[in-house]
CSV table of C-alpha atoms and ligand atoms in Angstrom, one decimal:
chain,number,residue,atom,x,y,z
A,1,UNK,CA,-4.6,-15.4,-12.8
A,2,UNK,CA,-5.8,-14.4,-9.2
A,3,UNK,CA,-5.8,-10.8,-8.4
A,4,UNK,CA,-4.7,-9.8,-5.0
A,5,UNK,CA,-3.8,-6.5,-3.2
A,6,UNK,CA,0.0,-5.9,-3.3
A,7,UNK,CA,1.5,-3.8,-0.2
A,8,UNK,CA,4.7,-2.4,-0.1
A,9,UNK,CA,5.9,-0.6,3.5
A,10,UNK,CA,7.8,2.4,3.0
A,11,UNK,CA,9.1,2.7,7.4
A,12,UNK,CA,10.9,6.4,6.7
A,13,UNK,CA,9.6,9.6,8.7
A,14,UNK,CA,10.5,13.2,8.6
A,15,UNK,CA,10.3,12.7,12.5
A,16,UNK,CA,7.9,10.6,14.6
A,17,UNK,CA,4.4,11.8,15.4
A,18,UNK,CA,3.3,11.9,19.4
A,19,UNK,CA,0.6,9.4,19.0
A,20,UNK,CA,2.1,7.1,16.2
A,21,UNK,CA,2.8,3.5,17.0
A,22,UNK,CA,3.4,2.6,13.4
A,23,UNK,CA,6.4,0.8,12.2
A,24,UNK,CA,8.2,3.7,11.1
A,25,UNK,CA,11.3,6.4,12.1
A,26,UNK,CA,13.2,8.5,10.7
A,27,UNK,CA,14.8,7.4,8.1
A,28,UNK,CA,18.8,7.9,7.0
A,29,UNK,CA,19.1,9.2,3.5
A,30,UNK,CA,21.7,5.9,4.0
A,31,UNK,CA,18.9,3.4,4.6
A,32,UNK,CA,16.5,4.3,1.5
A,33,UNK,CA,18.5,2.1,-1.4
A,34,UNK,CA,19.5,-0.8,0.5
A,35,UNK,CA,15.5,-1.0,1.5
A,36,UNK,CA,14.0,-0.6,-1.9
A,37,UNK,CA,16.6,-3.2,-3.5
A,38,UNK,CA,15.7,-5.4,-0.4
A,39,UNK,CA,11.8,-5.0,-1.1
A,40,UNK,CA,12.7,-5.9,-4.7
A,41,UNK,CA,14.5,-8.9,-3.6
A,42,UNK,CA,11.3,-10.1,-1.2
A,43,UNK,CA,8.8,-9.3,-3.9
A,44,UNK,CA,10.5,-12.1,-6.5
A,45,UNK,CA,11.3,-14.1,-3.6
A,46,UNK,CA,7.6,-14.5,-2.5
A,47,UNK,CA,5.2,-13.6,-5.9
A,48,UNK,CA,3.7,-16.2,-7.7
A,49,UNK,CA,3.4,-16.1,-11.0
A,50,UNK,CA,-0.5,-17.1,-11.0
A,51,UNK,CA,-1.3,-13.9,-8.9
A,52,UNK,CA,-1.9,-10.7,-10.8
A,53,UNK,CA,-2.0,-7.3,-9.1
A,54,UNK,CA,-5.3,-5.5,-8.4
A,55,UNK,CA,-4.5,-2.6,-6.3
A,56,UNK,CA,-0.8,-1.4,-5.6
A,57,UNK,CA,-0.1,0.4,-2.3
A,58,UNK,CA,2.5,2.4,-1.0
A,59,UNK,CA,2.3,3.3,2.6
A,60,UNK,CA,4.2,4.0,5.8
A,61,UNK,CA,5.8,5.3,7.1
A,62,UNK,CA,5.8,8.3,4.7
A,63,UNK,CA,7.1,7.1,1.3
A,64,UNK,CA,7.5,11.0,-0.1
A,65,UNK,CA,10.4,11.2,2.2
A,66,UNK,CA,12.7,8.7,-0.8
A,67,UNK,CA,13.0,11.2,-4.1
A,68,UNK,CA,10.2,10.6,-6.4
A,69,UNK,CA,12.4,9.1,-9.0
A,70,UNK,CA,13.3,6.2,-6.3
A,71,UNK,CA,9.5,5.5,-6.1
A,72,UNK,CA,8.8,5.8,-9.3
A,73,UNK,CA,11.8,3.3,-9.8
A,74,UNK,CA,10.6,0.9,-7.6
A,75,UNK,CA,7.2,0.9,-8.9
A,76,UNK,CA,8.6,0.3,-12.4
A,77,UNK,CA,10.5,-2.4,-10.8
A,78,UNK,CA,7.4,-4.0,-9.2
A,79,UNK,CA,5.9,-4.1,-12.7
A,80,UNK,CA,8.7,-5.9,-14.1
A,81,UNK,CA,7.8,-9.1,-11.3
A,82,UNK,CA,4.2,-8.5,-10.3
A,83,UNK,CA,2.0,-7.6,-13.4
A,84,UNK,CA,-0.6,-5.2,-13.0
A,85,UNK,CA,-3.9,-5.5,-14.0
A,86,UNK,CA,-5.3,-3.2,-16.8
A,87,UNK,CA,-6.1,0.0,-14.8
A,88,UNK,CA,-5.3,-1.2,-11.6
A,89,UNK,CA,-5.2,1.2,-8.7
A,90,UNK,CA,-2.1,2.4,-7.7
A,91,UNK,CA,-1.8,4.5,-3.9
A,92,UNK,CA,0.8,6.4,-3.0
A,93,UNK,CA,0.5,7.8,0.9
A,94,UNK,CA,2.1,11.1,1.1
A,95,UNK,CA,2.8,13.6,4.1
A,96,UNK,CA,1.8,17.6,3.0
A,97,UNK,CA,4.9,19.2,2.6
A,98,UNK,CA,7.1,16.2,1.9
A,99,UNK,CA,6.5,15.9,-2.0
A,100,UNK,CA,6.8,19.1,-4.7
A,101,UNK,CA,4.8,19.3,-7.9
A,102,UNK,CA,7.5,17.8,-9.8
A,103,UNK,CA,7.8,14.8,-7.9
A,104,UNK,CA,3.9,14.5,-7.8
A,105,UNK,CA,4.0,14.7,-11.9
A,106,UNK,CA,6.8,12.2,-11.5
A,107,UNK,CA,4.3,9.7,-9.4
A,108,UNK,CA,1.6,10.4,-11.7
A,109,UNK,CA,3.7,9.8,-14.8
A,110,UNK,CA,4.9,6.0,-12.7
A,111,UNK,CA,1.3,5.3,-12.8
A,112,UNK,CA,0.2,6.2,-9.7
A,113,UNK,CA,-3.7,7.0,-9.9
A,114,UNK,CA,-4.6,7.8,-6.3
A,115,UNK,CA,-3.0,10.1,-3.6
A,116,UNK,CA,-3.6,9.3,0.0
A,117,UNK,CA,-2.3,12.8,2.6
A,118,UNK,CA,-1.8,12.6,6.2
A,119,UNK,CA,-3.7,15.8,6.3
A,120,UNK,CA,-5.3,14.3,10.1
A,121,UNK,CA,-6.4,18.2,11.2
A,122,UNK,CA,-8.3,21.2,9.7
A,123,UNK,CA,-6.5,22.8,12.6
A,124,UNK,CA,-2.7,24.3,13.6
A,125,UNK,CA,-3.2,24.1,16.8
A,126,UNK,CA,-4.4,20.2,16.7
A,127,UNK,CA,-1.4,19.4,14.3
A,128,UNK,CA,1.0,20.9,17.0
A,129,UNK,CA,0.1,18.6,19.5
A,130,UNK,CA,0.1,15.8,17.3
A,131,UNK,CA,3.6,16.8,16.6
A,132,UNK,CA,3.1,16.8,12.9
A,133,UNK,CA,5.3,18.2,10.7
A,134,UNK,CA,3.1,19.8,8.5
A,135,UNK,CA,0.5,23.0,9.0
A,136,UNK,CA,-2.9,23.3,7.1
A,137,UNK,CA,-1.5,25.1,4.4
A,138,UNK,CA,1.0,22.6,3.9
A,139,UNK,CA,-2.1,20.6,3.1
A,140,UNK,CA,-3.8,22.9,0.6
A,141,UNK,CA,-0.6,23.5,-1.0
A,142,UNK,CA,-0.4,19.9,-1.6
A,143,UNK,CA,-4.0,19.0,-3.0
A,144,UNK,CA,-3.6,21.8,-5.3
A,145,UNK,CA,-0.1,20.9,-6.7
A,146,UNK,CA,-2.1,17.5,-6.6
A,147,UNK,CA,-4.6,18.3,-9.0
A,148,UNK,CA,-2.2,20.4,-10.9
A,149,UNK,CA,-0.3,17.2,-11.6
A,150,UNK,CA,-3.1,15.2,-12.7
A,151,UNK,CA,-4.5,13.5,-9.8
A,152,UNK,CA,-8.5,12.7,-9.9
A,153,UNK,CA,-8.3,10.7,-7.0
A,154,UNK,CA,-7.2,12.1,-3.6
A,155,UNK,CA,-7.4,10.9,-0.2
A,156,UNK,CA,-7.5,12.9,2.7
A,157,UNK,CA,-6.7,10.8,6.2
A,158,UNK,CA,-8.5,12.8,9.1
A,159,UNK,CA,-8.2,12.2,13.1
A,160,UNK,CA,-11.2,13.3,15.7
A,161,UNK,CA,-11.1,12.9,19.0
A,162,UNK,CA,-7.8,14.8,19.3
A,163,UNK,CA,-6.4,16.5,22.9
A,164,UNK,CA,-8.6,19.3,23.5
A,165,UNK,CA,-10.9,19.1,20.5
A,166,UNK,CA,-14.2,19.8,20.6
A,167,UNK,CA,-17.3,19.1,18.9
A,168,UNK,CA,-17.5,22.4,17.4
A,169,UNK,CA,-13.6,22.2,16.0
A,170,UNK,CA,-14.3,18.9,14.2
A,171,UNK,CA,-17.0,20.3,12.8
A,172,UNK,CA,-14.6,22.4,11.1
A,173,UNK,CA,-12.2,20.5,10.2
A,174,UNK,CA,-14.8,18.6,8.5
A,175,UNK,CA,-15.9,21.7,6.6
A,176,UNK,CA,-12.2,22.7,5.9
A,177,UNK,CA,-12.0,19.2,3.8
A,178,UNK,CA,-15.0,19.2,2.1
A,179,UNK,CA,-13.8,22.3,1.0
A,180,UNK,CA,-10.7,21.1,-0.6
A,181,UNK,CA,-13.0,18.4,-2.6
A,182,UNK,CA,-11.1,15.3,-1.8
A,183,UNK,CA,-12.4,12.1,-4.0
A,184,UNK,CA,-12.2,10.4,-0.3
A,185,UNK,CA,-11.8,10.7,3.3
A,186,UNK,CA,-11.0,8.3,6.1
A,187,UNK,CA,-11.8,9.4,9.4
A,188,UNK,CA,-10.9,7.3,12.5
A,189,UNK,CA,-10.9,8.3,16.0
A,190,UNK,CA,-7.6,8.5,17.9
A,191,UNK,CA,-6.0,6.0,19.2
A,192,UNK,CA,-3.8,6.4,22.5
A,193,UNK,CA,-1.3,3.8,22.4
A,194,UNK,CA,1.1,3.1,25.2
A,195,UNK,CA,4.4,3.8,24.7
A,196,UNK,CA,3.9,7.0,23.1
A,197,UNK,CA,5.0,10.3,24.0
A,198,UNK,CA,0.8,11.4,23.6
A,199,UNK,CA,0.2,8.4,26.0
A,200,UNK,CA,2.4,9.9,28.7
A,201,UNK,CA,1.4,12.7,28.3
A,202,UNK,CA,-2.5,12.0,29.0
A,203,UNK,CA,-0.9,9.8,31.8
A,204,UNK,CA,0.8,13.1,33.5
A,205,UNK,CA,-2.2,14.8,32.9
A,206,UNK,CA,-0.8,17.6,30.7
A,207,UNK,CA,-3.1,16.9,28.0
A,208,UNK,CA,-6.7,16.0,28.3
A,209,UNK,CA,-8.6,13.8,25.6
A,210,UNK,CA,-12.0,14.7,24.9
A,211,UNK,CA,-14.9,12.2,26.7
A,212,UNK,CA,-16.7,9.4,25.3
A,213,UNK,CA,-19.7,11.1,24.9
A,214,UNK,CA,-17.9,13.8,23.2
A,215,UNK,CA,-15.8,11.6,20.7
A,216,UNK,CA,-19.5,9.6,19.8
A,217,UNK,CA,-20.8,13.0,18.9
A,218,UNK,CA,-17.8,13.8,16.4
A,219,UNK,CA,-18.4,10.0,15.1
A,220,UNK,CA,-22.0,10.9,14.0
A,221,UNK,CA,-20.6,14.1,12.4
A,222,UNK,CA,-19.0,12.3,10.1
A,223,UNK,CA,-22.0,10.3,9.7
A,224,UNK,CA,-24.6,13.4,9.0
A,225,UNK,CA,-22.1,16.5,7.9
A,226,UNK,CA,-20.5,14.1,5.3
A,227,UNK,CA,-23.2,12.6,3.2
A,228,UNK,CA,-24.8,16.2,3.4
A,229,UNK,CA,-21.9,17.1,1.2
A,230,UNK,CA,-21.9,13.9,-1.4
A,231,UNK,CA,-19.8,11.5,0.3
A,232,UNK,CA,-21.7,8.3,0.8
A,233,UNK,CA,-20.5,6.3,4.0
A,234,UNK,CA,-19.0,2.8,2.3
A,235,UNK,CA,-17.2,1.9,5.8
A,236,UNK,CA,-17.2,2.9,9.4
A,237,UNK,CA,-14.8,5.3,9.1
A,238,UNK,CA,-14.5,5.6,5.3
A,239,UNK,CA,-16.5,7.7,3.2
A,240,UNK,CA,-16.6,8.4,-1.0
A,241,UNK,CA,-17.9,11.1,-3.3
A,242,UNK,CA,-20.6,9.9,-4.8
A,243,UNK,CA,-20.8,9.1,-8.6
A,244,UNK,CA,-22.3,11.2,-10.9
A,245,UNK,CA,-25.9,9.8,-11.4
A,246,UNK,CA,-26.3,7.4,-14.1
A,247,UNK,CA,-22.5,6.1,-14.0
A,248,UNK,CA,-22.1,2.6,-13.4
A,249,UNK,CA,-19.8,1.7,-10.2
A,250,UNK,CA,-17.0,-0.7,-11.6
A,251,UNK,CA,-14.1,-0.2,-10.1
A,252,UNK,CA,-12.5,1.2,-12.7
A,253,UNK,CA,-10.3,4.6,-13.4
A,254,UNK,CA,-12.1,7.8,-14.0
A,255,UNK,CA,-15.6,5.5,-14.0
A,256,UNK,CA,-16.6,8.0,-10.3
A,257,UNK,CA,-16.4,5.1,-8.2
A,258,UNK,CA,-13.9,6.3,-5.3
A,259,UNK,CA,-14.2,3.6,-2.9
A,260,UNK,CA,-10.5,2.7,-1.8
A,261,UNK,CA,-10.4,-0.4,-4.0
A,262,UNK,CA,-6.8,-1.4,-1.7
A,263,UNK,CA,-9.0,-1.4,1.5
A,264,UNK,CA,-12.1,-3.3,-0.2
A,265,UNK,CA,-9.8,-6.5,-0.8
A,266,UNK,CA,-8.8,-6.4,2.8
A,267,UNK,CA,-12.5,-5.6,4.0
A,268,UNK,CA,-14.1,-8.4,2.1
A,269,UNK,CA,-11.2,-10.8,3.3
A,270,UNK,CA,-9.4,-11.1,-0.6
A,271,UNK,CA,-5.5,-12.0,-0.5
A,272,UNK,CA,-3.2,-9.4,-0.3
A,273,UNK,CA,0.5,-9.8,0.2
A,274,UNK,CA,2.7,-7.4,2.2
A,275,UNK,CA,6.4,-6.6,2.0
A,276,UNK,CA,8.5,-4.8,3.6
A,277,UNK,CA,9.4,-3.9,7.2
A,278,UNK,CA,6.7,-5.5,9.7
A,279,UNK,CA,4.4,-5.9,6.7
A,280,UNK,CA,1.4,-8.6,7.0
A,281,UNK,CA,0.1,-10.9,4.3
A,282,UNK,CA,-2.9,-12.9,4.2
A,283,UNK,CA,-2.9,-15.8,1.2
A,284,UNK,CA,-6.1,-17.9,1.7
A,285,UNK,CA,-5.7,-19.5,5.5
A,286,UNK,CA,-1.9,-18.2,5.7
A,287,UNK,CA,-0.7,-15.2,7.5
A,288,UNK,CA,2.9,-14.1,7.5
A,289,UNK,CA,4.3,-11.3,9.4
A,290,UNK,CA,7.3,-9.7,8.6
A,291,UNK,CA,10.2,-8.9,10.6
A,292,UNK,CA,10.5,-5.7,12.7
A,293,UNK,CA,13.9,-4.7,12.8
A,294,UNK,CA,15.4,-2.7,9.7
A,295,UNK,CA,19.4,-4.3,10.1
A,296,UNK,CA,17.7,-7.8,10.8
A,297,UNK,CA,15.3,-7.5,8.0
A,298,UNK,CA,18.2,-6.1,5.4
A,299,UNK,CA,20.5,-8.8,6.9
A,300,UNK,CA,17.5,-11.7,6.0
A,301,UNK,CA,16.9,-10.7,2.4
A,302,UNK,CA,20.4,-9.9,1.5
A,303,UNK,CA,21.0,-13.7,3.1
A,304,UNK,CA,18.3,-14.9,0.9
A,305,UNK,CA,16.3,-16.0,3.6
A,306,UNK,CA,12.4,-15.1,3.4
A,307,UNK,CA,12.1,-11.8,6.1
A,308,UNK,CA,9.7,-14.0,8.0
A,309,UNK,CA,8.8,-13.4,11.7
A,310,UNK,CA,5.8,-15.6,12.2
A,311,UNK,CA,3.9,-17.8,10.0
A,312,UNK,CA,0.4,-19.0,11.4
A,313,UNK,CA,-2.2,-21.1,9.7
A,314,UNK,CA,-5.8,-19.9,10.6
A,315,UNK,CA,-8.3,-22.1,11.8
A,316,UNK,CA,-11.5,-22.7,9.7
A,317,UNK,CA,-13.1,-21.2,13.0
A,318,UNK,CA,-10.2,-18.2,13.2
A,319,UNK,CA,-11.1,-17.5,9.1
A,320,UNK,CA,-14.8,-17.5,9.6
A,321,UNK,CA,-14.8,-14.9,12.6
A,322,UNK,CA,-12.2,-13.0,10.3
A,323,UNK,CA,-14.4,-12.5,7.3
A,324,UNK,CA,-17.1,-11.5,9.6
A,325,UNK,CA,-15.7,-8.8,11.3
A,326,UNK,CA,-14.1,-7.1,8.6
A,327,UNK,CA,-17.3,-7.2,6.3
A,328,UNK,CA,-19.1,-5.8,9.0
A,329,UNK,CA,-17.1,-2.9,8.9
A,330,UNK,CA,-18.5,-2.2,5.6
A,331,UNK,CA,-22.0,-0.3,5.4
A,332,UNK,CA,-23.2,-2.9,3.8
A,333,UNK,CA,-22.5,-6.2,6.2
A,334,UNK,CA,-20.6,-9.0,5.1
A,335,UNK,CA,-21.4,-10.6,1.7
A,336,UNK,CA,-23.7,-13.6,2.2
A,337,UNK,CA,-22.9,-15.1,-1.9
A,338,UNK,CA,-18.8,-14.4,-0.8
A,339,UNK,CA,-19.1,-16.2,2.8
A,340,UNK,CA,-21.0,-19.4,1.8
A,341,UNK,CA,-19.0,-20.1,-1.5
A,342,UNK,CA,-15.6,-19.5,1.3
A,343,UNK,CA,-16.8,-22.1,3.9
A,344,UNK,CA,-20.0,-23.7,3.0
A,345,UNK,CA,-22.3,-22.1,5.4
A,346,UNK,CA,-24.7,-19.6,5.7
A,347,UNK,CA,-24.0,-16.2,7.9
A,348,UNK,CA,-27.3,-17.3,10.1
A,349,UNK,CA,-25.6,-20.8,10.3
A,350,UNK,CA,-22.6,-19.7,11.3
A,351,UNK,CA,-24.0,-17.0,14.1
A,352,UNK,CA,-27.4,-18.5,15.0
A,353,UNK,CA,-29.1,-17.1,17.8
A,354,UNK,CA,-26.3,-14.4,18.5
A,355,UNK,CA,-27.2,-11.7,16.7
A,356,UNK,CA,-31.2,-11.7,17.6
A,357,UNK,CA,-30.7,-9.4,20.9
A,358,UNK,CA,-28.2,-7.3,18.7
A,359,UNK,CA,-30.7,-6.7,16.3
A,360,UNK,CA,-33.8,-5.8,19.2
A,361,UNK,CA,-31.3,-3.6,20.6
A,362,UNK,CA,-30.8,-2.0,17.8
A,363,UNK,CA,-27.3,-2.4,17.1
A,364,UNK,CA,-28.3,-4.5,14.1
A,365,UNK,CA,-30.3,-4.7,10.8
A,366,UNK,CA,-31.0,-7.5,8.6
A,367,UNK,CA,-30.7,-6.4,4.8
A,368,UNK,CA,-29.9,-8.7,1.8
A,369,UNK,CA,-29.6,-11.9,3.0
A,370,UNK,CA,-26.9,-10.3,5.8
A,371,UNK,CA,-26.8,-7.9,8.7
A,372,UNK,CA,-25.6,-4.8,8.7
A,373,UNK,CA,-24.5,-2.6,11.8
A,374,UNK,CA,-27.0,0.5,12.5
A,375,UNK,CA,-25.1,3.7,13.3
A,376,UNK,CA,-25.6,3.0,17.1
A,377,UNK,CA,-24.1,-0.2,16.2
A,378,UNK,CA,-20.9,1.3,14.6
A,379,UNK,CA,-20.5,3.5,17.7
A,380,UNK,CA,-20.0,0.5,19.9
A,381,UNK,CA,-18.4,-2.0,17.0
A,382,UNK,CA,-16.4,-3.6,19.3
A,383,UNK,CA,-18.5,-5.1,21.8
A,384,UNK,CA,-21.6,-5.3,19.3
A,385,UNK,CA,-19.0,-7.5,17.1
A,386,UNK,CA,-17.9,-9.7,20.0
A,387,UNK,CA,-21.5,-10.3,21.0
A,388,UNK,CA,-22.5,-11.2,17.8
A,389,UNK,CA,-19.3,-13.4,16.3
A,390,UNK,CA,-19.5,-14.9,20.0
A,391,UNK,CA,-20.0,-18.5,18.3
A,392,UNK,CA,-16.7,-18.6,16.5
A,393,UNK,CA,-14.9,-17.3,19.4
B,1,SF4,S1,3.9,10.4,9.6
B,1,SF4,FE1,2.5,8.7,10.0
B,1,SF4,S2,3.8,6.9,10.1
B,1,SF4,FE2,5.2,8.7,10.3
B,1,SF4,S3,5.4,9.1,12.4
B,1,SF4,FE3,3.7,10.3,11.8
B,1,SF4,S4,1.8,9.1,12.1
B,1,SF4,FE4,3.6,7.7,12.2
């Protein structure tokens, strides 16, 4: 049986955030059952009964906006099509204030072992003008009806470089979340994308966005006030507690190894298979992009037809560069055993004399057979990355 990462898109918002260019809205109470029946329909329409499931994710979109017992159904559903593997890991992304203890003991009870917030600010005033709908305490309230429930495993999902925000207040909300003792934190820089309220905002100059050198100095926050507190850096913008010393990392419930497992399989180019509303999958050289439209997707699967928007085969070249560039996102490069058993070549086959300026400029390290990006590198991935995967490109 091959294990691969199963993703199931949840589109349904309270309201939409100012920055958020996601697939998702607001969803009518009307929409939520003919969805998950239709997400039941594409899951036995595309599984294959050779795959087993490694990691289960729920995201969004905000799946705590359907009742608990509808994702608990559909998870129970899942199981009945797509066996899980023995302690597999099983993310459910939540917005604070959108789920009560009781529906977090329902999750918990559905199997769900790890619990990703939206908490994205230590900070109202941040949250405001992100137009989220939550406030910090909405947050706190959450993680401690969280561990109330039975969750070991908790996420919090943090944004820097946020209008107006300083060094000095990401330094805090750094503090603020170290404080709640999450299990794991992502923290990614903001993105302005056109075509959201945020981006016209910037454009009309009624918000400012803090500078470049500003937003590199909150990056290397993360990458000093974090391990400080026993969260070891595992990817750019990821970071894990540490296990206790003397446990064995294996991937495994309650073994201390927080590392989002889910992510890991995307990172280190597995196959994971997406469903849902604009969901992506990636099986060996195949990616498939789902549909975008909620009546045209409900209107495919209830047809029969697969929910299919595009369909590409990736090059050998295309595959390559991809496996690259996500394992350098990981602290420790790309796996050198992984890459030549994939294609057949070596990493220094495959990038030759590209990365040799990278690494006198110190944007790069050789370590264990690959390179890795220094923390000057992971401040400028995108160019370093282009430079040095210029070969397949
Ligand atoms: S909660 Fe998340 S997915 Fe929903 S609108 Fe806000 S940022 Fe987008």
């Amino acid at each position: 049986m091959k294990p691969i990462a199963l993703y199931l898109h949840i589109p349904f918002c309270r309201r939409k955030c100012l920055y958020c260019d996601f697939c998702s809205f607001p969803g009518r109470p009307g929409d939520f059952s003919p969805y998950l029946v239709a997400l039941q329909r594409e899951l036995a329409a595309r599984w294959n009964p050779d795959w087993t499931v490694a990691t289960l994710y729920l995201g969004g979109g905000t799946p705590t906006v359907l009742p608990p017992t509808a994702l608990a159904g559909l998870i129970r559903a899942v199981q009945a099509v797509a066996p899980l593997q023995p302690r597999a890991e099983v993310t459910v992304e939540a917005n604070p204030g959108t789920v009560n203890g009781e529906g977090l003991a329902q999750l918990r009870a559905a199997g769900v072992n790890r619990l990703s917030l939206g908490a994205q600010s230590g900070d109202n005033r941040f949250l405001k003008r992100l137009g989220r709908g939550h406030t910090t305490d909405d947050v706190e309230r959450t993680v401690a009806l969280a561990r109330q429930a039975g969750f070991t495993n908790i996420n919090l999902d943090l944004i820097f470089g946020l209008p107006g925000e300083t060094i000095d207040d990401w330094r805090r909300t750094l503090q603020w979340a170290i404080a709640l003792r999450p299990e794991h934190l992502s923290c990614y820089g903001l993105q302005l994308e056109a075509g959201t309220p945020l981006f016209r905002m910037v454009q009309a100059g009624q918000v400012r966005l803090p500078g470049e050198e500003e937003v590199s100095a909150m990056f290397l926050a993360n990458t000093q006030i974090l391990p400080a507190a026993g969260y070891e850096q595992y990817e750019i913008s990821n970071f894990s507690r540490r296990p206790p010393p003397g446990t064995a990392k294996s991937g495994t419930e309650g073994d201390g190894d927080y590392r989002c497992r889910h992510n890991l399989i995307y990172w280190q180019y597995g196959d994971y298979l997406g469903l849902g509303l604009a969901a992506v999958s990636t099986l060996a050289n195949r990616r498939i992009t789902n549909l975008d439209n909620l009546a045209e997707y409900l209107d495919a699967v209830q047809r029969g037809v697969l929910p299919t928007a595009t369909e590409e085969t990736l090059s050998r070249r295309q595959g390559m560069a991809e496996m690259l560039m996500l394992g350098f996102r990981l602290r420790t490069g790309p796996d050198p055993a992984a890459f030549y058993t994939r294609w057949g070549v070596t990493i220094d086959e495959t990038l030759g004399n590209a990365v040799q300026p990278l690494i006198d400029a110190g944007f790069l390290r050789r370590e264990a057979g690959s390179y890795r990006l220094t923390p000057r590198g992971m401040l400028l991935s995108n160019q370093v990355l282009a430079k040095a995967l210029s070969p397949l490109l």
